[in-house]
Amino acid sequence: MKKGTLLIHNGHDYDPGTGALGVPIIQTSTFAKLSFSEDQEFDYARSGNPTRKALEETIALLEGGEYGYAFSSGMAAAASVLGIFAAGDHIITAADIYGGTYRIFEVFYKRWGLNHTFVDASRMEEIEAALTPQTKAIFVETPSNPLFKITDLKACASFARAHNLITIVDNTFMTPYLQRPLEAGCDIVIHSATKFLGGHSDVISGLAVARNRALGKRIYAVQNSFGAVPGPWDMFLVMRGIKTLKARMEESQKTALKLARWLSSDKRVEAVYYPGLDCFPGKAVHEGQADGPGAVFSFETRTEEAAVKFLSSVQYAAAAVSLGGVETIASYPIRMSHAAVPPLERKKLGITGKLIRISAGLEDCDDLMEDFDKALS
Ligand SMILES: *Cc1c(COP(=O)(O)O)cnc(C)c1O
């Protein structure tokens, strides 16, 4: 089965009890004991729910892992995965990760004794240099956020294997439709399903996939104990979103590529960051591990004033936080996704007031170009 077919025929094609094509929403907190002589799969909905299980099995299948887990948000997924580590452990972390993930590392887990070193994960030598005897994992996002630095997943995973580290990849920007980190040898994939997987800007949700049973059991222990679990309605919405992922991603990616190419040749634009552009650093590595450049890119205007003006003038793009919806979203990392990163750190990373991140939606590209052109002027 090819990956587009797998999105539809994912083992939950229909409900075996009723034949329903939509996954049944089992809205319950508890399950009556049907027999005291046999074990029962579901007993309390924090521990497990059939609607949630459908999505957990689906994401495991799509990512090529053994076990999937659903959470109430992408941050809950990331925080719960980090919950498998102990005080004194050390994690090598890409510096330009999602701002919220930066915050849980820097503010919370550090306070509880889980240490980290931020590195430029597009440089293997920086990852290697950060290794300590306490290092237990590497945490990356590729392409990174919001400057689209590329981590070589195979090189990273083989370094990790050699040193007994767990490689964790936030695959939100790519989705399993474009990139499957477990196939490159990584161990855990996390997602904000709020973005492309849900796909319609109408649900907050997160996922984690474990390569094997041992890791899966550790994540499940956190999911069940801490209980950052999603409700069944949200699981239904993400299941529904996944069915159209191919059509949405292909179309949005086409638009992103057109917009990025056009902007990179426009005098009003200083730089465009997108692995779909020729001569973009890391393009070859990205193409070796992903089936496309994705639907998100960022660009810099000449001045901060022009960026603010663009964001307040643009008509079809929603000036908003988030990405991966049917509507084009223009976000301002410095004030939105990366507001939690301290100014000095942001400056070091190159996240300036001129930087705008675009998530291409499903509008007609010509309309978006006309709109962007006016907003830049
Ligand atoms: C949005 C996002 C998150 C956080 O997910 P939420 O669902 O908002 O909690 C994590 N990583 C990336 C790359 C994101 O874009």
mmCIF file of C-alpha atoms and ligand atoms in Angstrom:
data_model
loop_
_atom_site.group_PDB
_atom_site.id
_atom_site.type_symbol
_atom_site.label_atom_id
_atom_site.label_comp_id
_atom_site.label_asym_id
_atom_site.label_seq_id
_atom_site.Cartn_x
_atom_site.Cartn_y
_atom_site.Cartn_z
ATOM 1 C CA MET A 1 0.000 0.000 0.000
ATOM 2 C CA LYS A 2 1.308 3.464 -0.842
ATOM 3 C CA LYS A 3 1.247 6.227 1.752
ATOM 4 C CA GLY A 4 -1.822 8.052 0.384
ATOM 5 C CA THR A 5 -3.889 4.858 0.474
ATOM 6 C CA LEU A 6 -2.638 4.126 3.979
ATOM 7 C CA LEU A 7 -4.114 7.415 5.204
ATOM 8 C CA ILE A 8 -7.572 6.123 4.267
ATOM 9 C CA HIS A 9 -7.151 2.370 4.779
ATOM 10 C CA ASN A 10 -5.414 2.571 8.114
ATOM 11 C CA GLY A 11 -7.057 -0.360 9.852
ATOM 12 C CA HIS A 12 -9.989 1.787 10.930
ATOM 13 C CA ASP A 13 -11.698 1.866 7.546
ATOM 14 C CA TYR A 14 -14.985 1.056 9.253
ATOM 15 C CA ASP A 15 -16.316 0.055 12.652
ATOM 16 C CA PRO A 16 -16.547 -3.741 12.790
ATOM 17 C CA GLY A 17 -19.623 -3.555 15.041
ATOM 18 C CA THR A 18 -21.832 -1.311 12.897
ATOM 19 C CA GLY A 19 -20.050 -0.807 9.583
ATOM 20 C CA ALA A 20 -19.846 2.953 10.256
ATOM 21 C CA LEU A 21 -17.156 4.640 8.133
ATOM 22 C CA GLY A 22 -16.593 7.364 10.693
ATOM 23 C CA VAL A 23 -14.755 6.244 13.836
ATOM 24 C CA PRO A 24 -17.359 5.942 16.653
ATOM 25 C CA ILE A 25 -17.073 8.616 19.336
ATOM 26 C CA ILE A 26 -17.216 6.696 22.592
ATOM 27 C CA GLN A 27 -18.031 9.455 25.059
ATOM 28 C CA THR A 28 -17.598 7.826 28.434
ATOM 29 C CA SER A 29 -15.384 8.140 31.466
ATOM 30 C CA THR A 30 -15.697 4.553 32.627
ATOM 31 C CA PHE A 31 -16.583 1.074 31.367
ATOM 32 C CA ALA A 32 -18.835 -1.434 33.110
ATOM 33 C CA LYS A 33 -17.176 -4.708 33.996
ATOM 34 C CA LEU A 34 -18.763 -7.205 31.609
ATOM 35 C CA SER A 35 -17.286 -10.287 33.220
ATOM 36 C CA PHE A 36 -15.260 -10.884 36.337
ATOM 37 C CA SER A 37 -13.593 -13.958 34.934
ATOM 38 C CA GLU A 38 -11.956 -12.321 31.911
ATOM 39 C CA ASP A 39 -9.615 -9.383 31.482
ATOM 40 C CA GLN A 40 -11.253 -6.389 29.825
ATOM 41 C CA GLU A 41 -9.415 -3.998 27.509
ATOM 42 C CA PHE A 42 -11.070 -0.795 28.732
ATOM 43 C CA ASP A 43 -11.860 0.077 32.334
ATOM 44 C CA TYR A 44 -11.354 3.824 32.833
ATOM 45 C CA ALA A 45 -11.015 6.371 30.032
ATOM 46 C CA ARG A 46 -7.822 8.006 31.293
ATOM 47 C CA SER A 47 -6.165 4.622 30.819
ATOM 48 C CA GLY A 48 -7.750 3.968 27.437
ATOM 49 C CA ASN A 49 -10.700 4.800 25.190
ATOM 50 C CA PRO A 50 -11.676 3.110 21.900
ATOM 51 C CA THR A 51 -11.836 6.386 19.899
ATOM 52 C CA ARG A 52 -8.432 7.379 21.203
ATOM 53 C CA LYS A 53 -7.103 3.879 20.520
ATOM 54 C CA ALA A 54 -8.136 4.174 16.857
ATOM 55 C CA LEU A 55 -5.976 7.279 16.460
ATOM 56 C CA GLU A 56 -3.125 5.800 18.504
ATOM 57 C CA GLU A 57 -3.028 2.742 16.253
ATOM 58 C CA THR A 58 -3.326 4.906 13.136
ATOM 59 C CA ILE A 59 -0.416 7.207 13.965
ATOM 60 C CA ALA A 60 1.765 4.217 14.939
ATOM 61 C CA LEU A 61 0.977 2.639 11.560
ATOM 62 C CA LEU A 62 1.661 5.851 9.606
ATOM 63 C CA GLU A 63 4.975 6.519 11.372
ATOM 64 C CA GLY A 64 6.046 2.876 11.205
ATOM 65 C CA GLY A 65 6.306 2.507 14.984
ATOM 66 C CA GLU A 66 4.948 -0.180 17.297
ATOM 67 C CA TYR A 67 2.953 2.006 19.684
ATOM 68 C CA GLY A 68 1.167 5.334 19.447
ATOM 69 C CA TYR A 69 -0.133 7.563 22.227
ATOM 70 C CA ALA A 70 -2.505 10.504 22.048
ATOM 71 C CA PHE A 71 -2.378 13.554 24.286
ATOM 72 C CA SER A 72 -4.428 16.655 24.964
ATOM 73 C CA SER A 73 -1.938 18.858 23.049
ATOM 74 C CA GLY A 74 1.412 18.780 21.296
ATOM 75 C CA MET A 75 2.982 20.228 24.420
ATOM 76 C CA ALA A 76 1.380 17.490 26.531
ATOM 77 C CA ALA A 77 2.918 14.931 24.147
ATOM 78 C CA ALA A 78 6.369 16.541 24.395
ATOM 79 C CA ALA A 79 6.170 16.982 28.181
ATOM 80 C CA SER A 80 4.948 13.409 28.666
ATOM 81 C CA VAL A 81 7.732 11.974 26.496
ATOM 82 C CA LEU A 82 10.280 13.966 28.507
ATOM 83 C CA GLY A 83 8.635 12.479 31.601
ATOM 84 C CA ILE A 84 10.311 9.135 30.847
ATOM 85 C CA PHE A 85 13.643 10.637 31.938
ATOM 86 C CA ALA A 86 14.954 11.181 35.476
ATOM 87 C CA ALA A 87 16.673 13.953 37.404
ATOM 88 C CA GLY A 88 20.355 13.998 36.504
ATOM 89 C CA ASP A 89 19.757 12.824 32.933
ATOM 90 C CA HIS A 90 20.948 15.078 30.107
ATOM 91 C CA ILE A 91 19.397 15.719 26.698
ATOM 92 C CA ILE A 92 21.048 17.233 23.615
ATOM 93 C CA THR A 93 18.414 19.560 22.189
ATOM 94 C CA ALA A 94 18.148 21.510 18.946
ATOM 95 C CA ALA A 95 18.225 25.205 19.855
ATOM 96 C CA ASP A 96 15.611 26.371 17.387
ATOM 97 C CA ILE A 97 12.785 24.127 18.412
ATOM 98 C CA TYR A 98 9.186 25.250 18.902
ATOM 99 C CA GLY A 99 9.119 28.010 21.543
ATOM 100 C CA GLY A 100 6.818 26.064 23.838
ATOM 101 C CA THR A 101 9.165 23.082 23.806
ATOM 102 C CA TYR A 102 12.074 25.421 24.512
ATOM 103 C CA ARG A 103 10.131 26.660 27.537
ATOM 104 C CA ILE A 104 9.443 23.230 29.046
ATOM 105 C CA PHE A 105 13.129 22.330 28.735
ATOM 106 C CA GLU A 106 14.450 25.639 29.967
ATOM 107 C CA VAL A 107 11.934 26.583 32.643
ATOM 108 C CA PHE A 108 10.414 23.367 33.945
ATOM 109 C CA TYR A 109 12.521 20.286 33.312
ATOM 110 C CA LYS A 110 15.712 22.135 34.177
ATOM 111 C CA ARG A 111 14.141 23.092 37.509
ATOM 112 C CA TRP A 112 13.408 19.411 38.126
ATOM 113 C CA GLY A 113 16.970 18.351 37.346
ATOM 114 C CA LEU A 114 16.658 17.172 33.740
ATOM 115 C CA ASN A 115 19.539 18.974 32.052
ATOM 116 C CA HIS A 116 19.992 19.892 28.420
ATOM 117 C CA THR A 117 22.466 21.498 26.055
ATOM 118 C CA PHE A 118 21.105 23.502 23.137
ATOM 119 C CA VAL A 119 22.951 22.907 19.879
ATOM 120 C CA ASP A 120 22.678 23.781 16.212
ATOM 121 C CA ALA A 121 21.412 20.338 15.231
ATOM 122 C CA SER A 122 22.179 20.924 11.557
ATOM 123 C CA ARG A 123 25.829 20.455 12.588
ATOM 124 C CA MET A 124 26.614 16.869 13.660
ATOM 125 C CA GLU A 125 29.852 18.042 15.269
ATOM 126 C CA GLU A 126 27.853 20.213 17.697
ATOM 127 C CA ILE A 127 25.664 17.265 18.644
ATOM 128 C CA GLU A 128 28.736 15.096 19.170
ATOM 129 C CA ALA A 129 30.497 17.744 21.245
ATOM 130 C CA ALA A 130 27.521 18.040 23.601
ATOM 131 C CA LEU A 131 27.672 14.381 24.671
ATOM 132 C CA THR A 132 28.215 13.804 28.405
ATOM 133 C CA PRO A 133 28.233 10.587 30.473
ATOM 134 C CA GLN A 134 24.704 11.546 31.628
ATOM 135 C CA THR A 135 23.302 12.089 28.125
ATOM 136 C CA LYS A 136 20.238 9.941 27.524
ATOM 137 C CA ALA A 137 18.621 11.439 24.431
ATOM 138 C CA ILE A 138 18.743 13.812 21.461
ATOM 139 C CA PHE A 139 15.699 15.979 20.758
ATOM 140 C CA VAL A 140 15.361 17.574 17.311
ATOM 141 C CA GLU A 141 12.876 19.154 14.964
ATOM 142 C CA THR A 142 13.692 19.020 11.245
ATOM 143 C CA PRO A 143 13.124 21.280 9.412
ATOM 144 C CA SER A 144 13.653 23.427 12.508
ATOM 145 C CA ASN A 145 11.364 26.180 13.608
ATOM 146 C CA PRO A 146 11.267 28.907 12.299
ATOM 147 C CA LEU A 147 14.520 28.977 10.269
ATOM 148 C CA PHE A 148 14.290 25.568 8.607
ATOM 149 C CA LYS A 149 17.660 24.176 9.573
ATOM 150 C CA ILE A 150 17.945 20.533 8.573
ATOM 151 C CA THR A 151 19.148 17.747 10.861
ATOM 152 C CA ASP A 152 20.517 14.644 9.172
ATOM 153 C CA LEU A 153 18.226 12.094 10.840
ATOM 154 C CA LYS A 154 20.235 9.022 9.812
ATOM 155 C CA ALA A 155 23.530 10.471 11.025
ATOM 156 C CA CYS A 156 21.891 11.656 14.230
ATOM 157 C CA ALA A 157 20.245 8.278 14.897
ATOM 158 C CA SER A 158 23.406 6.301 14.215
ATOM 159 C CA PHE A 159 25.403 8.532 16.583
ATOM 160 C CA ALA A 160 22.632 8.034 19.146
ATOM 161 C CA ARG A 161 22.691 4.238 18.713
ATOM 162 C CA ALA A 162 26.437 4.147 19.208
ATOM 163 C CA HIS A 163 26.045 5.960 22.529
ATOM 164 C CA ASN A 164 22.844 4.338 23.735
ATOM 165 C CA LEU A 165 20.782 7.502 23.348
ATOM 166 C CA ILE A 166 17.129 7.814 22.410
ATOM 167 C CA THR A 167 16.485 10.043 19.389
ATOM 168 C CA ILE A 168 13.253 12.049 19.665
ATOM 169 C CA VAL A 169 11.938 13.945 16.639
ATOM 170 C CA ASP A 170 9.146 16.516 16.559
ATOM 171 C CA ASN A 171 7.669 15.699 13.133
ATOM 172 C CA THR A 172 4.847 18.272 13.216
ATOM 173 C CA PHE A 173 5.955 20.285 10.150
ATOM 174 C CA MET A 174 6.409 17.257 7.892
ATOM 175 C CA THR A 175 3.816 14.703 9.100
ATOM 176 C CA PRO A 176 4.364 11.017 8.300
ATOM 177 C CA TYR A 177 3.083 11.743 4.794
ATOM 178 C CA LEU A 178 6.364 13.531 4.012
ATOM 179 C CA GLN A 179 8.854 12.224 6.573
ATOM 180 C CA ARG A 180 9.104 9.113 8.750
ATOM 181 C CA PRO A 181 11.951 9.550 11.271
ATOM 182 C CA LEU A 182 11.611 6.015 12.682
ATOM 183 C CA GLU A 183 12.607 4.645 9.261
ATOM 184 C CA ALA A 184 15.802 6.690 9.567
ATOM 185 C CA GLY A 185 16.570 4.940 12.842
ATOM 186 C CA CYS A 186 15.083 7.443 15.312
ATOM 187 C CA ASP A 187 13.201 6.128 18.349
ATOM 188 C CA ILE A 188 10.318 8.422 19.260
ATOM 189 C CA VAL A 189 8.265 10.776 17.087
ATOM 190 C CA ILE A 190 6.053 13.464 18.539
ATOM 191 C CA HIS A 191 3.407 15.605 16.872
ATOM 192 C CA SER A 192 1.278 18.578 17.487
ATOM 193 C CA ALA A 193 -1.791 17.032 15.806
ATOM 194 C CA THR A 194 -3.271 20.521 16.125
ATOM 195 C CA LYS A 195 -1.436 21.357 12.892
ATOM 196 C CA PHE A 196 -1.469 19.319 9.635
ATOM 197 C CA LEU A 197 -2.892 16.084 11.051
ATOM 198 C CA GLY A 198 -6.048 17.744 12.402
ATOM 199 C CA GLY A 199 -5.660 20.173 9.539
ATOM 200 C CA HIS A 200 -8.646 22.468 10.007
ATOM 201 C CA SER A 201 -7.598 24.751 12.869
ATOM 202 C CA ASP A 202 -10.369 23.326 15.037
ATOM 203 C CA VAL A 203 -8.693 20.995 17.526
ATOM 204 C CA ILE A 204 -5.759 20.953 19.964
ATOM 205 C CA SER A 205 -4.110 17.560 20.177
ATOM 206 C CA GLY A 206 -0.757 15.797 20.404
ATOM 207 C CA LEU A 207 0.710 12.397 19.585
ATOM 208 C CA ALA A 208 3.760 10.306 20.344
ATOM 209 C CA VAL A 209 4.953 7.162 18.578
ATOM 210 C CA ALA A 210 7.475 4.708 20.005
ATOM 211 C CA ARG A 211 9.691 2.520 17.878
ATOM 212 C CA ASN A 212 9.365 -0.485 20.212
ATOM 213 C CA ARG A 213 7.434 -1.932 23.113
ATOM 214 C CA ALA A 214 9.996 -1.027 25.778
ATOM 215 C CA LEU A 215 9.847 2.690 24.930
ATOM 216 C CA GLY A 216 6.096 2.473 24.421
ATOM 217 C CA LYS A 217 5.596 1.134 27.929
ATOM 218 C CA ARG A 218 7.593 4.012 29.399
ATOM 219 C CA ILE A 219 5.488 6.578 27.528
ATOM 220 C CA TYR A 220 2.250 4.826 28.435
ATOM 221 C CA ALA A 221 3.205 4.930 32.124
ATOM 222 C CA VAL A 222 3.457 8.731 31.909
ATOM 223 C CA GLN A 223 0.290 9.076 29.804
ATOM 224 C CA ASN A 224 -1.725 6.990 32.259
ATOM 225 C CA SER A 225 -0.186 8.471 35.422
ATOM 226 C CA PHE A 226 -0.128 12.158 34.526
ATOM 227 C CA GLY A 227 -3.305 11.907 32.475
ATOM 228 C CA ALA A 228 -2.788 14.620 29.816
ATOM 229 C CA VAL A 229 -5.210 12.687 27.631
ATOM 230 C CA PRO A 230 -7.533 13.975 24.908
ATOM 231 C CA GLY A 231 -11.289 13.592 24.679
ATOM 232 C CA PRO A 232 -12.946 11.323 22.101
ATOM 233 C CA TRP A 233 -14.416 14.198 20.030
ATOM 234 C CA ASP A 234 -10.945 15.549 19.442
ATOM 235 C CA MET A 235 -9.731 12.083 18.453
ATOM 236 C CA PHE A 236 -12.557 11.843 15.924
ATOM 237 C CA LEU A 237 -11.538 15.203 14.441
ATOM 238 C CA VAL A 238 -7.896 14.185 14.073
ATOM 239 C CA MET A 239 -8.929 10.835 12.525
ATOM 240 C CA ARG A 240 -11.071 12.744 10.047
ATOM 241 C CA GLY A 241 -8.264 15.190 9.303
ATOM 242 C CA ILE A 242 -5.810 12.385 8.549
ATOM 243 C CA LYS A 243 -8.077 11.072 5.768
ATOM 244 C CA THR A 244 -7.502 14.238 3.705
ATOM 245 C CA LEU A 245 -3.853 14.794 4.644
ATOM 246 C CA LYS A 246 -2.491 13.833 1.226
ATOM 247 C CA ALA A 247 -4.745 16.208 -0.715
ATOM 248 C CA ARG A 248 -4.183 19.056 1.734
ATOM 249 C CA MET A 249 -0.428 18.612 2.025
ATOM 250 C CA GLU A 250 0.143 18.239 -1.717
ATOM 251 C CA GLU A 251 -1.903 21.335 -2.545
ATOM 252 C CA SER A 252 -0.519 23.489 0.277
ATOM 253 C CA GLN A 253 3.023 22.414 -0.559
ATOM 254 C CA LYS A 254 2.536 23.457 -4.193
ATOM 255 C CA THR A 255 1.365 26.878 -3.054
ATOM 256 C CA ALA A 256 4.209 27.211 -0.535
ATOM 257 C CA LEU A 257 6.747 26.433 -3.242
ATOM 258 C CA LYS A 258 5.254 29.027 -5.615
ATOM 259 C CA LEU A 259 5.085 31.702 -2.921
ATOM 260 C CA ALA A 260 8.602 30.980 -1.650
ATOM 261 C CA ARG A 261 10.094 31.116 -5.161
ATOM 262 C CA TRP A 262 8.300 34.330 -5.968
ATOM 263 C CA LEU A 263 9.258 36.013 -2.673
ATOM 264 C CA SER A 264 12.902 34.950 -2.996
ATOM 265 C CA SER A 265 13.129 36.915 -6.252
ATOM 266 C CA ASP A 266 11.340 39.987 -4.882
ATOM 267 C CA LYS A 267 13.413 43.039 -3.938
ATOM 268 C CA ARG A 268 11.222 43.831 -0.937
ATOM 269 C CA VAL A 269 12.231 40.528 0.640
ATOM 270 C CA GLU A 270 15.608 40.042 2.286
ATOM 271 C CA ALA A 271 15.652 36.251 2.682
ATOM 272 C CA VAL A 272 13.436 33.184 2.329
ATOM 273 C CA TYR A 273 13.899 30.058 4.423
ATOM 274 C CA TYR A 274 12.472 26.943 2.785
ATOM 275 C CA PRO A 275 14.055 23.594 1.912
ATOM 276 C CA GLY A 276 12.179 23.649 -1.409
ATOM 277 C CA LEU A 277 14.389 26.445 -2.760
ATOM 278 C CA ASP A 278 17.442 25.638 -4.862
ATOM 279 C CA CYS A 279 20.685 26.296 -3.026
ATOM 280 C CA PHE A 280 18.960 26.381 0.362
ATOM 281 C CA PRO A 281 21.459 24.961 2.905
ATOM 282 C CA GLY A 282 20.445 21.453 3.906
ATOM 283 C CA LYS A 283 18.238 20.939 0.837
ATOM 284 C CA ALA A 284 20.104 17.780 -0.221
ATOM 285 C CA VAL A 285 19.937 16.279 3.271
ATOM 286 C CA HIS A 286 16.252 17.154 3.511
ATOM 287 C CA GLU A 287 15.497 15.574 0.146
ATOM 288 C CA GLY A 288 17.309 12.437 1.252
ATOM 289 C CA GLN A 289 14.964 11.970 4.213
ATOM 290 C CA ALA A 290 11.671 13.602 3.226
ATOM 291 C CA ASP A 291 9.300 13.345 0.270
ATOM 292 C CA GLY A 292 8.812 17.095 -0.077
ATOM 293 C CA PRO A 293 9.675 20.498 1.391
ATOM 294 C CA GLY A 294 6.338 20.880 3.192
ATOM 295 C CA ALA A 295 3.878 23.731 3.299
ATOM 296 C CA VAL A 296 5.559 26.083 5.761
ATOM 297 C CA PHE A 297 8.336 28.569 5.064
ATOM 298 C CA SER A 298 9.516 31.852 6.487
ATOM 299 C CA PHE A 299 10.836 35.061 5.029
ATOM 300 C CA GLU A 300 12.383 38.316 6.141
ATOM 301 C CA THR A 301 11.291 41.734 5.048
ATOM 302 C CA ARG A 302 13.841 44.554 4.741
ATOM 303 C CA THR A 303 12.721 46.240 7.950
ATOM 304 C CA GLU A 304 10.808 45.350 11.105
ATOM 305 C CA GLU A 305 8.266 48.014 10.194
ATOM 306 C CA ALA A 306 7.584 46.305 6.866
ATOM 307 C CA ALA A 307 6.974 42.984 8.633
ATOM 308 C CA VAL A 308 4.437 44.495 11.010
ATOM 309 C CA LYS A 309 2.816 46.327 8.112
ATOM 310 C CA PHE A 310 2.620 43.103 6.112
ATOM 311 C CA LEU A 311 0.974 41.242 8.984
ATOM 312 C CA SER A 312 -1.572 43.976 9.596
ATOM 313 C CA SER A 313 -2.417 44.461 5.890
ATOM 314 C CA VAL A 314 -2.642 40.908 4.652
ATOM 315 C CA GLN A 315 -6.251 39.926 3.848
ATOM 316 C CA TYR A 316 -6.488 36.239 2.999
ATOM 317 C CA ALA A 317 -3.819 35.016 5.376
ATOM 318 C CA ALA A 318 -4.853 34.975 9.012
ATOM 319 C CA ALA A 319 -2.250 36.805 11.085
ATOM 320 C CA ALA A 320 -2.256 34.179 13.779
ATOM 321 C CA VAL A 321 -0.395 31.613 15.819
ATOM 322 C CA SER A 322 -0.349 28.032 14.473
ATOM 323 C CA LEU A 323 0.075 26.364 11.088
ATOM 324 C CA GLY A 324 -1.155 23.435 9.054
ATOM 325 C CA GLY A 325 -4.757 24.542 8.592
ATOM 326 C CA VAL A 326 -6.847 24.884 5.424
ATOM 327 C CA GLU A 327 -6.431 28.646 5.697
ATOM 328 C CA THR A 328 -3.105 30.358 5.050
ATOM 329 C CA ILE A 329 -1.604 31.570 8.300
ATOM 330 C CA ALA A 330 1.002 34.307 8.593
ATOM 331 C CA SER A 331 2.672 34.285 11.975
ATOM 332 C CA TYR A 332 5.209 36.480 13.655
ATOM 333 C CA PRO A 333 7.606 34.155 15.537
ATOM 334 C CA ILE A 334 9.130 36.918 17.654
ATOM 335 C CA ARG A 335 5.726 37.704 19.189
ATOM 336 C CA MET A 336 4.030 34.336 18.803
ATOM 337 C CA SER A 337 5.583 30.846 18.568
ATOM 338 C CA HIS A 338 8.935 32.031 19.940
ATOM 339 C CA ALA A 339 7.791 34.713 22.372
ATOM 340 C CA ALA A 340 8.779 32.310 25.168
ATOM 341 C CA VAL A 341 12.418 32.352 23.991
ATOM 342 C CA PRO A 342 14.390 35.137 25.752
ATOM 343 C CA PRO A 343 15.360 38.076 23.460
ATOM 344 C CA LEU A 344 19.101 37.414 23.665
ATOM 345 C CA GLU A 345 18.609 33.761 22.782
ATOM 346 C CA ARG A 346 16.289 34.736 19.909
ATOM 347 C CA LYS A 347 18.886 37.093 18.547
ATOM 348 C CA LYS A 348 21.518 34.362 18.699
ATOM 349 C CA LEU A 349 19.195 32.068 16.760
ATOM 350 C CA GLY A 350 18.476 34.718 14.136
ATOM 351 C CA ILE A 351 14.791 35.156 14.969
ATOM 352 C CA THR A 352 14.313 38.848 14.289
ATOM 353 C CA GLY A 353 11.438 41.298 14.034
ATOM 354 C CA LYS A 354 11.708 41.005 10.245
ATOM 355 C CA LEU A 355 10.856 37.321 10.206
ATOM 356 C CA ILE A 356 7.405 36.145 9.120
ATOM 357 C CA ARG A 357 6.364 32.494 8.943
ATOM 358 C CA ILE A 358 3.835 31.407 6.353
ATOM 359 C CA SER A 359 1.799 28.222 6.462
ATOM 360 C CA ALA A 360 0.234 27.868 3.027
ATOM 361 C CA GLY A 361 -3.434 26.906 3.021
ATOM 362 C CA LEU A 362 -5.828 25.853 0.288
ATOM 363 C CA GLU A 363 -6.758 29.230 -1.181
ATOM 364 C CA ASP A 364 -5.989 29.889 -4.849
ATOM 365 C CA CYS A 365 -2.337 30.779 -5.075
ATOM 366 C CA ASP A 366 -2.959 33.752 -7.406
ATOM 367 C CA ASP A 367 -5.161 35.386 -4.772
ATOM 368 C CA LEU A 368 -2.499 34.877 -2.123
ATOM 369 C CA MET A 369 0.188 36.373 -4.368
ATOM 370 C CA GLU A 370 -1.915 39.415 -5.119
ATOM 371 C CA ASP A 371 -2.671 39.793 -1.404
ATOM 372 C CA PHE A 372 0.978 39.395 -0.338
ATOM 373 C CA ASP A 373 2.091 41.796 -3.053
ATOM 374 C CA LYS A 374 -0.272 44.490 -1.786
ATOM 375 C CA ALA A 375 0.686 43.862 1.844
ATOM 376 C CA LEU A 376 4.401 44.146 1.003
ATOM 377 C CA SER A 377 3.768 47.415 -0.800
HETATM 378 C C1 LIG B 1 2.363 23.786 17.685
HETATM 379 C C2 LIG B 1 3.588 23.017 17.876
HETATM 380 C C3 LIG B 1 3.849 22.336 19.073
HETATM 381 C C4 LIG B 1 2.922 22.411 20.251
HETATM 382 O O1 LIG B 1 1.700 21.808 19.999
HETATM 383 P P1 LIG B 1 0.323 22.264 20.696
HETATM 384 O O2 LIG B 1 -0.674 21.345 20.082
HETATM 385 O O3 LIG B 1 0.128 23.709 20.390
HETATM 386 O O4 LIG B 1 0.486 22.042 22.164
HETATM 387 C C5 LIG B 1 5.006 21.573 19.159
HETATM 388 N N1 LIG B 1 5.874 21.508 18.119
HETATM 389 C C6 LIG B 1 5.658 22.159 16.965
HETATM 390 C C7 LIG B 1 6.643 22.042 15.862
HETATM 391 C C8 LIG B 1 4.520 22.941 16.800
HETATM 392 O O5 LIG B 1 4.327 23.600 15.650
#
